[in-house]
Coordinates of C-alpha atoms in Angstrom, one line a residue:
Chain A
M27 CA -51.0 134.6 24.4
K28 CA -49.5 137.9 23.6
A29 CA -51.1 140.6 21.5
A30 CA -49.7 141.7 18.2
K31 CA -49.6 145.2 16.7
G32 CA -48.1 146.5 13.5
T33 CA -48.3 148.0 10.1
V34 CA -50.2 146.0 7.4
F35 CA -48.8 144.5 4.2
R36 CA -51.9 143.6 2.1
Y37 CA -52.0 140.7 -0.4
G38 CA -54.8 139.0 -2.4
D39 CA -56.1 135.4 -3.0
N40 CA -53.9 132.2 -3.2
V41 CA -50.6 133.6 -2.0
D42 CA -48.6 130.4 -2.6
T43 CA -45.5 129.2 -0.7
D44 CA -43.5 129.5 -3.9
V45 CA -43.8 133.3 -3.8
I46 CA -43.5 133.4 0.0
I47 CA -40.1 131.7 -0.3
P48 CA -39.0 130.7 -3.8
A49 CA -37.5 127.2 -4.2
R50 CA -34.2 128.6 -5.4
Y51 CA -33.6 129.5 -1.8
L52 CA -34.6 126.2 -0.3
N53 CA -31.0 124.9 -0.3
S54 CA -30.8 126.8 3.1
T55 CA -32.6 126.0 6.3
D56 CA -31.3 129.1 8.1
P57 CA -34.3 131.4 9.2
K58 CA -32.2 134.5 8.5
D59 CA -31.3 133.4 5.0
L60 CA -35.0 132.6 4.3
A61 CA -36.2 135.9 5.8
A62 CA -33.9 137.8 3.4
H63 CA -35.9 136.5 0.5
C64 CA -39.4 136.4 2.1
M65 CA -42.2 137.4 -0.3
E66 CA -39.6 138.1 -3.0
D67 CA -41.6 136.9 -6.0
I68 CA -44.8 138.8 -5.0
D69 CA -43.4 141.9 -3.4
K70 CA -39.7 142.8 -4.0
E71 CA -40.0 145.7 -1.5
F72 CA -41.3 143.6 1.4
V73 CA -37.9 142.7 2.9
N74 CA -36.7 146.4 2.7
K75 CA -39.9 147.7 4.3
V76 CA -40.9 145.1 6.9
Q77 CA -40.4 146.1 10.6
A78 CA -40.6 143.9 13.6
G79 CA -44.2 143.3 14.6
D80 CA -45.7 144.1 11.1
I81 CA -48.8 142.2 10.0
I82 CA -49.7 140.4 6.7
V83 CA -53.3 140.6 5.7
A84 CA -54.5 138.5 2.7
D85 CA -57.7 137.1 1.2
K86 CA -58.5 133.4 0.7
N87 CA -56.2 130.3 0.6
F88 CA -53.0 131.9 2.0
G89 CA -50.0 129.6 1.9
C90 CA -51.3 127.2 -0.8
G91 CA -49.0 124.8 -2.6
S92 CA -45.8 123.3 -1.3
S93 CA -45.6 122.0 2.2
R94 CA -42.3 123.8 2.8
E95 CA -42.2 124.9 6.5
H96 CA -39.6 127.4 5.2
A97 CA -42.5 129.6 4.3
P98 CA -43.9 130.3 7.8
I99 CA -40.3 130.2 9.1
A100 CA -39.3 133.0 6.6
I101 CA -42.4 135.1 7.6
K102 CA -41.7 134.7 11.3
A103 CA -38.0 135.4 11.0
A104 CA -38.8 138.5 8.9
G105 CA -40.4 139.9 12.1
V106 CA -44.1 139.5 11.1
S107 CA -46.2 139.1 14.3
C108 CA -49.4 137.7 12.7
V109 CA -50.9 136.7 9.4
I110 CA -54.6 137.4 9.0
A111 CA -56.5 135.8 6.0
K112 CA -60.0 134.8 5.0
S113 CA -58.7 131.2 4.8
F114 CA -55.4 129.4 5.0
A115 CA -54.2 126.3 3.0
R116 CA -54.2 123.5 5.5
I117 CA -50.5 122.5 5.5
F118 CA -49.5 126.2 6.0
Y119 CA -52.0 126.4 8.8
R120 CA -50.6 123.4 10.6
N121 CA -47.0 124.5 10.0
S122 CA -47.6 128.0 11.4
I123 CA -49.1 126.6 14.6
N124 CA -46.3 124.0 14.9
I125 CA -43.6 126.7 14.7
G126 CA -45.4 129.3 16.8
L127 CA -46.3 131.9 14.1
P128 CA -49.6 133.4 15.1
I129 CA -52.2 133.3 12.3
I130 CA -55.9 134.1 12.4
E131 CA -58.8 133.3 10.1
C132 CA -61.3 136.2 9.6
E133 CA -63.7 136.5 6.7
D134 CA -64.5 140.2 7.3
A135 CA -61.3 141.9 8.3
P136 CA -59.3 141.6 5.0
D137 CA -62.0 143.5 3.0
N138 CA -61.8 146.4 5.4
I139 CA -58.1 146.6 6.1
S140 CA -55.8 148.5 3.7
A141 CA -52.0 148.4 3.2
G142 CA -50.3 150.7 5.7
D143 CA -53.1 150.6 8.3
V144 CA -52.0 149.9 11.9
V145 CA -53.7 146.8 13.2
S146 CA -53.7 145.1 16.6
I147 CA -54.8 141.6 17.5
D148 CA -55.8 140.2 20.9
F149 CA -55.2 136.5 20.6
D150 CA -57.2 135.6 23.7
T151 CA -60.4 137.1 22.4
G152 CA -59.7 136.9 18.6
V153 CA -60.6 140.6 18.3
I154 CA -58.8 142.3 15.4
T155 CA -58.7 146.2 15.6
D156 CA -57.8 148.4 12.7
E157 CA -56.4 151.3 14.7
T158 CA -56.2 153.5 11.6
T159 CA -60.0 153.3 10.9
G160 CA -61.2 152.3 14.3
K161 CA -63.0 149.2 13.0
T162 CA -63.0 145.9 14.9
F163 CA -63.5 142.4 13.7
K164 CA -63.9 139.0 15.3
G165 CA -61.4 136.4 14.2
Q166 CA -61.9 132.7 14.6
A167 CA -60.5 131.4 17.9
F168 CA -58.4 128.3 17.9
P169 CA -59.8 125.0 19.3
P170 CA -58.5 124.3 22.8
F171 CA -56.2 121.5 21.5
M172 CA -54.4 123.9 19.1
Q173 CA -54.4 126.6 21.8
K174 CA -52.3 124.2 23.9
I175 CA -49.8 123.8 21.1
I176 CA -49.6 127.5 20.7
D177 CA -49.3 128.1 24.4
S178 CA -46.4 125.6 24.5
E179 CA -44.8 127.7 21.7
G180 CA -44.9 124.9 19.2
L181 CA -45.5 121.2 18.7
V182 CA -42.1 119.9 20.0
N183 CA -42.5 121.6 23.4
Y184 CA -46.1 120.4 23.6
I185 CA -45.0 116.8 23.0
N186 CA -42.1 117.2 25.5
S187 CA -44.5 118.6 28.1
K188 CA -46.8 115.5 27.8
E189 CA -44.0 113.1 28.6
Chain B
M29 CA -74.8 108.8 13.7
S30 CA -74.0 109.2 10.0
G31 CA -72.0 106.7 8.0
M32 CA -68.3 107.2 7.3
T33 CA -66.3 108.0 4.2
M34 CA -63.3 105.9 3.1
S35 CA -61.0 108.5 4.6
Q36 CA -62.9 108.7 7.9
K37 CA -62.8 104.9 8.3
I38 CA -59.0 104.8 7.9
L39 CA -58.6 107.6 10.4
A40 CA -61.0 105.9 12.9
K41 CA -59.1 102.6 12.7
H42 CA -55.8 104.3 13.3
A43 CA -57.2 106.3 16.3
G44 CA -58.6 103.1 17.8
L45 CA -62.1 104.4 17.5
S46 CA -65.2 102.7 16.0
H47 CA -66.6 106.0 14.7
V48 CA -65.4 109.5 13.9
E49 CA -67.2 112.6 12.7
A50 CA -66.1 115.4 10.4
G51 CA -64.4 118.1 12.5
Q52 CA -63.4 115.8 15.3
L53 CA -59.8 116.2 16.6
I54 CA -58.1 112.8 16.9
E55 CA -54.6 111.4 17.5
A56 CA -53.7 108.5 15.2
E57 CA -51.0 105.9 14.8
L58 CA -48.9 106.3 11.6
D59 CA -47.9 103.5 9.2
L60 CA -45.3 105.6 7.4
V61 CA -43.6 109.0 7.8
L62 CA -41.9 110.5 4.7
G63 CA -39.4 113.3 4.1
N64 CA -37.2 114.6 1.2
D65 CA -34.0 116.5 1.0
I66 CA -35.7 119.9 1.4
T67 CA -38.0 119.1 4.3
S68 CA -36.1 116.5 6.2
P69 CA -33.1 118.7 7.3
V70 CA -35.6 121.1 9.1
A71 CA -37.3 118.1 10.7
I72 CA -34.0 116.6 11.8
G73 CA -33.1 119.9 13.4
E74 CA -36.4 119.7 15.3
M75 CA -35.8 116.1 16.3
K76 CA -32.9 117.2 18.4
K77 CA -35.2 119.2 20.6
F78 CA -37.2 116.1 21.7
T79 CA -36.4 115.0 25.3
K80 CA -37.0 111.4 24.2
G81 CA -34.4 110.6 21.6
G82 CA -34.5 108.3 18.5
V83 CA -37.2 107.3 16.0
F84 CA -40.3 105.4 16.8
D85 CA -39.7 102.7 14.2
K86 CA -36.8 102.5 11.8
D87 CA -38.9 100.5 9.3
K88 CA -41.8 103.1 9.2
I89 CA -39.8 106.1 8.0
A90 CA -38.9 106.8 4.4
L91 CA -36.2 109.3 3.5
V92 CA -36.0 110.1 -0.2
P93 CA -33.6 112.8 -1.3
D94 CA -35.1 113.7 -4.7
H95 CA -35.6 117.5 -5.1
F96 CA -32.1 118.9 -5.6
V97 CA -30.5 115.4 -6.1
P98 CA -28.0 114.6 -7.5
N99 CA -26.7 117.5 -5.5
K100 CA -27.1 120.8 -7.4
D101 CA -24.9 122.9 -5.3
I102 CA -22.9 122.9 -2.1
K103 CA -25.8 123.9 0.2
S104 CA -27.9 121.1 -1.3
A105 CA -25.1 118.7 -0.8
E106 CA -24.9 119.7 2.8
N107 CA -28.7 119.1 3.2
C108 CA -28.3 115.6 1.6
K109 CA -25.4 114.9 3.9
C110 CA -27.5 115.8 6.9
V111 CA -30.3 113.4 5.8
R112 CA -27.8 110.6 4.9
E113 CA -26.1 110.8 8.3
F114 CA -29.4 110.8 10.1
A115 CA -30.5 107.8 8.2
I116 CA -27.3 105.9 9.0
K117 CA -27.3 106.9 12.7
N118 CA -30.9 105.8 13.1
K119 CA -30.6 102.7 10.9
I120 CA -33.5 103.9 8.7
T121 CA -34.5 101.0 6.5
N122 CA -36.1 103.0 3.7
Y123 CA -33.4 105.5 2.9
F124 CA -32.9 105.8 -0.9
E125 CA -29.5 107.0 -2.1
V126 CA -28.8 108.2 -5.6
G127 CA -28.9 105.1 -7.7
Q128 CA -31.8 103.6 -5.8
M129 CA -33.9 106.7 -5.5
G130 CA -36.6 108.1 -7.5
I131 CA -39.2 110.9 -7.1
E132 CA -40.7 110.0 -3.7
H133 CA -44.3 109.6 -4.8
A134 CA -43.5 107.4 -7.7
L135 CA -40.9 105.4 -5.7
L136 CA -42.8 104.5 -2.5
P137 CA -45.7 102.7 -4.2
E138 CA -43.3 101.0 -6.6
K139 CA -41.4 99.7 -3.6
G140 CA -44.6 98.4 -2.0
L141 CA -44.3 100.8 0.9
T142 CA -47.8 102.3 0.5
V143 CA -50.8 99.9 0.7
P144 CA -54.5 100.2 1.1
G145 CA -55.8 101.3 4.6
D146 CA -52.4 102.8 5.6
L147 CA -52.2 106.2 7.3
I148 CA -49.3 108.0 5.8
I149 CA -47.9 111.5 6.4
G150 CA -45.1 113.1 4.4
A151 CA -43.3 116.4 4.5
D152 CA -44.2 117.0 0.9
S153 CA -47.5 118.3 -0.2
H154 CA -47.9 115.7 -2.9
T155 CA -47.9 112.9 -0.4
C156 CA -51.7 112.7 -1.2
T157 CA -50.6 110.5 -4.2
Y158 CA -50.9 107.2 -2.3
G159 CA -54.7 107.6 -2.0
A160 CA -54.6 106.0 -5.5
L161 CA -54.0 102.7 -3.6
G162 CA -56.7 103.3 -1.0
A163 CA -54.5 104.8 1.7
F164 CA -55.1 107.9 3.7
S165 CA -52.0 110.0 2.9
T166 CA -51.5 113.7 3.4
G167 CA -48.8 116.3 3.3
I168 CA -47.6 118.0 6.4
G169 CA -44.6 120.2 7.3
S170 CA -41.2 119.5 8.8
T171 CA -42.2 119.8 12.5
D172 CA -45.1 117.4 12.0
M173 CA -42.6 115.0 10.3
A174 CA -40.3 115.3 13.3
A175 CA -43.1 114.6 15.7
G176 CA -44.2 111.7 13.5
M177 CA -40.7 110.2 13.4
A178 CA -40.3 110.6 17.2
T179 CA -43.7 109.4 18.3
G180 CA -45.3 107.5 15.4
K181 CA -48.4 109.6 15.9
A182 CA -50.0 112.7 14.5
W183 CA -53.1 114.8 15.3
F184 CA -55.8 115.2 12.6
K185 CA -59.0 117.1 12.3
V186 CA -61.3 114.5 10.6
P187 CA -62.1 115.9 7.2
S188 CA -65.5 116.1 5.5
A189 CA -65.5 114.9 1.9
I190 CA -66.4 115.7 -1.7
K191 CA -67.5 112.7 -3.8
F192 CA -66.6 112.5 -7.5
N193 CA -68.6 109.8 -9.2
I194 CA -66.5 108.8 -12.3
V195 CA -68.4 107.3 -15.2
G196 CA -67.7 106.5 -18.9
T197 CA -64.6 105.8 -20.9
P198 CA -62.0 108.4 -21.8
S199 CA -61.2 109.1 -25.5
K200 CA -57.8 108.5 -27.0
W201 CA -55.1 110.9 -25.5
V202 CA -57.3 111.8 -22.5
S203 CA -55.6 110.7 -19.3
G204 CA -55.6 111.2 -15.6
K205 CA -54.0 114.6 -16.0
D206 CA -56.9 115.9 -18.0
V207 CA -59.4 114.5 -15.4
I208 CA -57.8 116.3 -12.5
L209 CA -57.2 119.5 -14.4
H210 CA -60.8 119.5 -15.4
I211 CA -61.9 118.9 -11.8
I212 CA -59.6 121.7 -10.4
G213 CA -60.9 124.0 -13.1
M214 CA -64.4 123.2 -12.0
I215 CA -64.0 123.5 -8.2
G216 CA -61.0 125.9 -8.0
V217 CA -57.7 125.8 -6.1
D218 CA -59.4 126.0 -2.8
G219 CA -62.5 124.0 -3.8
A220 CA -61.6 121.1 -1.6
L221 CA -59.9 123.1 1.2
Y222 CA -59.5 120.9 4.3
K223 CA -61.6 118.1 2.7
S224 CA -61.1 114.6 1.3
M225 CA -61.6 114.1 -2.4
E226 CA -63.1 110.6 -2.8
F227 CA -63.2 109.2 -6.4
V228 CA -65.7 106.4 -7.0
G229 CA -67.9 104.9 -9.7
E230 CA -67.9 102.5 -12.6
G231 CA -65.6 104.7 -14.7
I232 CA -62.7 104.0 -12.3
K233 CA -62.0 100.8 -14.1
N234 CA -61.2 102.8 -17.2
L235 CA -58.4 104.6 -15.4
T236 CA -55.0 102.9 -15.1
M237 CA -53.0 102.9 -11.8
D238 CA -50.8 105.6 -13.3
D239 CA -53.9 107.7 -14.2
R240 CA -55.0 107.3 -10.6
F241 CA -51.7 108.3 -9.1
T242 CA -51.8 111.5 -11.2
I243 CA -55.3 112.3 -10.1
A244 CA -54.7 111.7 -6.4
N245 CA -51.4 113.5 -6.6
M246 CA -53.0 116.8 -7.6
A247 CA -55.8 116.7 -4.9
I248 CA -53.6 119.2 -3.0
E249 CA -53.9 121.6 -6.0
A250 CA -57.6 121.9 -5.1
G251 CA -56.7 122.4 -1.5
G252 CA -57.6 118.8 -0.6
K253 CA -56.4 117.1 2.5
N254 CA -56.3 113.8 0.6
G255 CA -57.5 112.2 -2.5
I256 CA -58.6 108.5 -2.4
F257 CA -59.8 105.7 -4.7
P258 CA -61.5 102.4 -3.9
V259 CA -59.3 99.3 -4.2
D260 CA -60.5 97.3 -7.3
D261 CA -59.0 94.5 -9.4
I262 CA -56.6 96.9 -11.1
A263 CA -55.2 98.1 -7.7
I264 CA -55.0 94.5 -6.5
E265 CA -53.0 93.6 -9.6
Y266 CA -50.6 96.5 -8.9
L267 CA -50.2 95.4 -5.3
K268 CA -49.5 91.8 -6.3
E269 CA -46.6 93.0 -8.4
H270 CA -45.2 95.7 -6.1
A271 CA -46.1 94.6 -2.6
P272 CA -46.3 90.8 -2.8
G273 CA -47.2 89.1 0.5
K274 CA -47.9 92.4 2.3
S275 CA -51.2 92.5 4.2
Y276 CA -53.6 95.4 3.9
D277 CA -57.1 96.6 4.8
V278 CA -59.6 97.7 2.2
F279 CA -62.2 100.3 3.3
E280 CA -65.3 101.3 1.4
A281 CA -67.5 104.3 2.2
D282 CA -70.7 103.5 4.1
A283 CA -73.8 103.8 1.9
D284 CA -75.1 106.6 4.2
A285 CA -71.8 108.5 4.4
E286 CA -72.3 112.2 4.1
Y287 CA -70.6 114.4 1.5
D288 CA -70.3 118.2 1.3
A289 CA -70.9 118.0 -2.4
E290 CA -71.2 115.3 -5.1
Y291 CA -70.1 115.6 -8.8
T292 CA -70.4 113.3 -11.7
I293 CA -67.4 113.2 -14.1
D294 CA -68.2 111.6 -17.4
L295 CA -64.8 110.6 -18.8
S296 CA -66.2 110.3 -22.3
T297 CA -66.9 114.0 -22.4
L298 CA -63.4 115.2 -21.3
K299 CA -60.9 116.7 -23.7
S300 CA -57.2 117.4 -23.5
T301 CA -57.0 120.1 -20.8
V302 CA -54.4 122.7 -20.1
A303 CA -54.0 124.9 -17.0
F304 CA -52.8 128.3 -18.0
P305 CA -50.6 130.6 -15.9
H306 CA -50.6 131.2 -12.9
L307 CA -53.0 128.8 -11.2
P308 CA -53.9 125.1 -11.7
E309 CA -57.6 126.2 -11.8
N310 CA -57.1 128.1 -15.1
A311 CA -58.3 125.1 -17.1
H312 CA -58.7 125.5 -20.9
T313 CA -59.5 123.0 -23.6
F314 CA -58.2 123.5 -27.2
D315 CA -61.6 124.9 -28.3
N316 CA -60.9 128.4 -27.0
I317 CA -57.2 129.1 -27.1
D318 CA -55.0 131.3 -29.3
E319 CA -51.6 130.2 -30.7
I320 CA -49.0 130.1 -27.8
K321 CA -45.4 129.7 -28.8
V322 CA -43.5 127.4 -26.4
D323 CA -39.7 127.5 -25.5
Q324 CA -39.5 124.4 -23.4
V325 CA -41.3 121.2 -22.6
V326 CA -40.9 119.1 -19.4
I327 CA -42.3 115.6 -19.2
G328 CA -41.8 114.0 -15.7
S329 CA -42.4 114.7 -12.0
C330 CA -44.3 113.0 -9.2
T331 CA -47.4 113.8 -11.3
N332 CA -46.5 112.4 -14.7
G333 CA -43.1 110.7 -14.7
R334 CA -44.4 107.1 -14.7
I335 CA -44.2 104.5 -17.4
D336 CA -47.7 105.1 -18.9
D337 CA -46.7 108.8 -19.2
L338 CA -43.4 108.0 -21.0
R339 CA -45.1 105.5 -23.3
C340 CA -47.7 108.1 -24.2
A341 CA -45.0 110.7 -24.9
A342 CA -43.1 108.2 -27.1
K343 CA -46.1 107.5 -29.2
V344 CA -46.3 111.1 -30.0
L345 CA -42.6 111.6 -30.6
E346 CA -42.0 108.4 -32.5
G347 CA -40.5 109.2 -35.9
R348 CA -40.9 112.9 -35.3
H349 CA -38.4 115.7 -34.2
I350 CA -39.0 118.5 -31.8
A351 CA -39.3 122.0 -33.2
E352 CA -36.3 124.1 -33.9
G353 CA -35.2 126.1 -30.8
M354 CA -37.3 123.9 -28.5
R355 CA -35.8 122.2 -25.4
C356 CA -37.6 119.0 -24.4
I357 CA -36.6 117.5 -21.0
I358 CA -37.9 114.1 -20.2
I359 CA -37.4 112.7 -16.6
P360 CA -38.3 109.1 -15.7
A361 CA -39.5 109.3 -12.1
T362 CA -37.6 106.3 -10.8
Q363 CA -34.6 104.1 -11.7
K364 CA -37.0 101.2 -12.5
I365 CA -39.1 103.3 -14.8
Y366 CA -35.9 104.6 -16.4
L367 CA -34.7 101.0 -17.1
Q368 CA -38.1 100.0 -18.3
A369 CA -38.2 102.9 -20.7
M370 CA -34.7 101.9 -22.0
E371 CA -35.8 98.2 -22.5
E372 CA -38.9 99.3 -24.4
G373 CA -36.9 101.6 -26.6
L374 CA -38.6 104.7 -25.4
L375 CA -35.3 106.4 -24.6
R376 CA -34.1 105.9 -28.2
T377 CA -37.3 107.5 -29.4
F378 CA -36.8 110.5 -27.1
I379 CA -33.2 111.1 -28.0
E380 CA -33.7 110.6 -31.7
A381 CA -36.6 113.2 -31.5
G382 CA -34.1 115.7 -30.0
A383 CA -35.2 115.5 -26.4
I384 CA -32.9 115.0 -23.4
V385 CA -33.4 112.3 -20.8
S386 CA -32.4 112.9 -17.2
T387 CA -31.8 110.8 -14.1
P388 CA -34.8 110.9 -11.7
T389 CA -35.1 114.3 -10.0
C390 CA -37.8 116.8 -9.1
G391 CA -35.4 119.4 -10.5
P392 CA -37.3 121.7 -12.9
C393 CA -40.8 121.3 -11.4
L394 CA -39.9 123.7 -8.6
G395 CA -37.3 125.8 -10.5
G396 CA -34.5 123.9 -8.8
Y397 CA -32.3 123.0 -11.7
M398 CA -32.3 120.9 -14.9
G399 CA -34.5 123.3 -16.8
V400 CA -34.9 126.7 -15.1
L401 CA -36.8 129.2 -17.2
A402 CA -35.4 132.6 -18.3
S403 CA -37.6 135.8 -18.3
G404 CA -40.5 135.7 -20.7
E405 CA -40.1 132.0 -21.5
K406 CA -43.0 129.7 -21.8
C407 CA -43.0 126.0 -20.8
V408 CA -45.5 123.3 -21.3
S409 CA -45.0 121.0 -18.4
T410 CA -46.6 117.7 -17.1
T411 CA -45.8 118.9 -13.5
N412 CA -48.4 120.1 -11.0
R413 CA -47.9 123.8 -10.3
N414 CA -47.8 126.9 -12.5
F415 CA -47.5 129.5 -9.9
V416 CA -45.6 132.8 -10.5
G417 CA -41.8 132.0 -10.7
R418 CA -42.3 128.3 -9.9
M419 CA -39.9 127.1 -12.6
G420 CA -37.7 130.2 -12.8
A421 CA -38.0 133.9 -13.7
I422 CA -41.1 135.5 -12.3
D423 CA -42.3 136.6 -15.7
S424 CA -41.9 133.1 -17.2
E425 CA -45.1 131.1 -17.8
I426 CA -46.0 127.5 -17.2
Y427 CA -48.8 125.6 -18.9
L428 CA -49.7 122.4 -17.1
A429 CA -50.8 119.5 -19.4
S430 CA -50.7 115.8 -20.0
P431 CA -47.7 114.0 -21.5
A432 CA -49.6 113.7 -24.8
V433 CA -50.1 117.5 -25.0
A434 CA -46.6 118.2 -23.8
A435 CA -45.0 115.9 -26.4
A436 CA -47.2 117.3 -29.2
S437 CA -46.2 120.8 -28.2
A438 CA -42.5 119.9 -28.3
V439 CA -43.0 118.8 -31.9
T440 CA -44.9 121.8 -33.1
G441 CA -43.2 124.5 -30.9
K442 CA -46.6 125.8 -29.8
L443 CA -49.2 124.6 -27.4
S444 CA -50.8 121.7 -29.3
Q445 CA -52.7 118.5 -28.9
P446 CA -51.8 115.2 -30.7
S447 CA -54.6 115.6 -33.3
E448 CA -52.6 118.5 -34.8
L449 CA -50.0 115.9 -35.8
G450 CA -52.6 113.6 -37.4
L451 CA -52.6 111.3 -34.3

C-alpha cells in the first residue's frame, strides 16, 4: 500500500455520519456532490480548506450512527488520504475498507497530534509520524484478510479476483 | 474450548462450522440482504462492477424505499426509480412500492421475512432490529450490500458479547425505549462497540414484541454489532401470526458461553428516560431536569412506530389537546399498522388532539422531510438519534423519549411524563 502525507484536521469523540454528510444531501450519490458538503455540520470551513492528501485525526468512535457509505465516499472524494482515530464505529470501518479509504486505529496518536500538523503514515508498517513534532506512533495493522481487500482496492475487485 | 453465545451459534451455523471463537474471521451464507432508497442506489452502482452478473437469489433480497418516500424531491425520485428498475429487472420478490411499503425494520418482521436463527445484513444501521426475533442481523454499507446481493455471502469478524440479564416487571408507562435509553446511558455510545448485546432473563416475558424490537433496534446506538433476544412463547406467538408455516432454528447460548461483561437490569426500578442532545447516552430521568419548552413532537420511526407505540400515545392524547404552538407528527410505521390504528380509533384520537398523521416514512427522523427543525427549535422524538443537525438546523435540539413521554410533552408543550397529566 502507498504511504499518505498531509495536513491534519483534528476532531473529538463520536464524530457521527450525520455530521460527516448530513442526510439533507443523501438524495445524491455523486461523490463530488457529497464531497462539497463533507463535515459541514461539524466544521463549515473544512471544504474550503481541505487539500488533496490531508488527514483527519479524531478520538474514539469515529463514524458512529447511520450506515451511509456516503460518509467515507464524501471524505475520500474530498481528497482526504487517511483517517486516524482511537476507534471507529464498525459499519464505518467496514465501509472504508470496502471503498478503499485508508483508515488506521491508534490509541496514542490522536492525543499527541494537533490541527495543522503535517503527518505521514506508512501503511505497510502502521507507523504514523507527526513530522511537525517528530513524534512517531504505531497504528494497528489490518488482519491479512482485510489487507487483501485493501490491496485489491475494494471489496468488489477482491470478489472479482477470486472468481 | 469455551461455549458459544446465541450470536456466535448463528454465525457458526451459517459458516458451516461447528464452533467459532470471538475475533475469528469467517465467511457466512446470508438468509436476507436488505437495502433502502438511500443505500440501494449506491449498491446497485457497485453491482454493475461485478464480473458475474445478477443476484444470488431473488427471494432473499428485500428492497424497501422508505427514507425519502413518497419521493420528497426530484433527486430522491431518481433514486427510487433506480431501485424500482433494478427490482423489476432482477425480479426481486420482496420489493415494496408505496402503498405496500412501511419503514423497513417494522415491515420485514411483519411480513414474516425475518425469523429466528436467520443471518441478515442490511444497508441500514438499524437492521439490528430483527434480533428481537432471535436472528443475527446487522447493519452494513452499500458495498457489502452489493456483494451480498451478488454472492449471498458476507465476511464477519465473530463478535464477543455483553450479557444483559433482564429481571422484574416494568411500571406503568415504562416501555422498551426506557430500557434501551437506560442501558445506553449506562454503557455509553461505544459501550458495545464491535460486540453483541444479548438480552436474557426472566424479565423478558414482561416485554412485548414491540418493546423488544425497540430495544434491539437501538443496539447500534451503543455501538453494538447486533442485539438479540431468546425465542420464547411471546416470540413464537408473533411468528405464528406473521410467518405462519415458515421453519426456523432457535439458538440458546451455552451455559459456559463467555461474556466481556454482564449487567442485571431490573425493569421494576426503571423510570421514564430521556436522552438529551446531542448523544443517545445523555440519559436523564425526570428527577433531575429543568423545564424544557418543546416546539415539536414526533412519534414514529423504526424505533417506535409500531401499534403498541401508537396505542400508548393515544392513551395519553385521548380527550386532550396538544399545546398551543406545538406541532405533533405521528407516523405509523407500516400500512398494516396504519390500518389497525384507524380501525381501533387511534387516528381519530390523534387528529382530534391536534396532531397530524402521515403515511409511513422515515422522513423527519433523519431530517429528510415531514418535520424538519428550524434553528433553535426543540423536538421530543421517539426516534433513535439526537446528533447535531440530525433533524434539521445544526442548533436545533432533539430529546429522545418513549411514545408516552412524547405524547405527554405534546400536551403540555414542555418535556413531560404522563404523571404530569394525572395519568
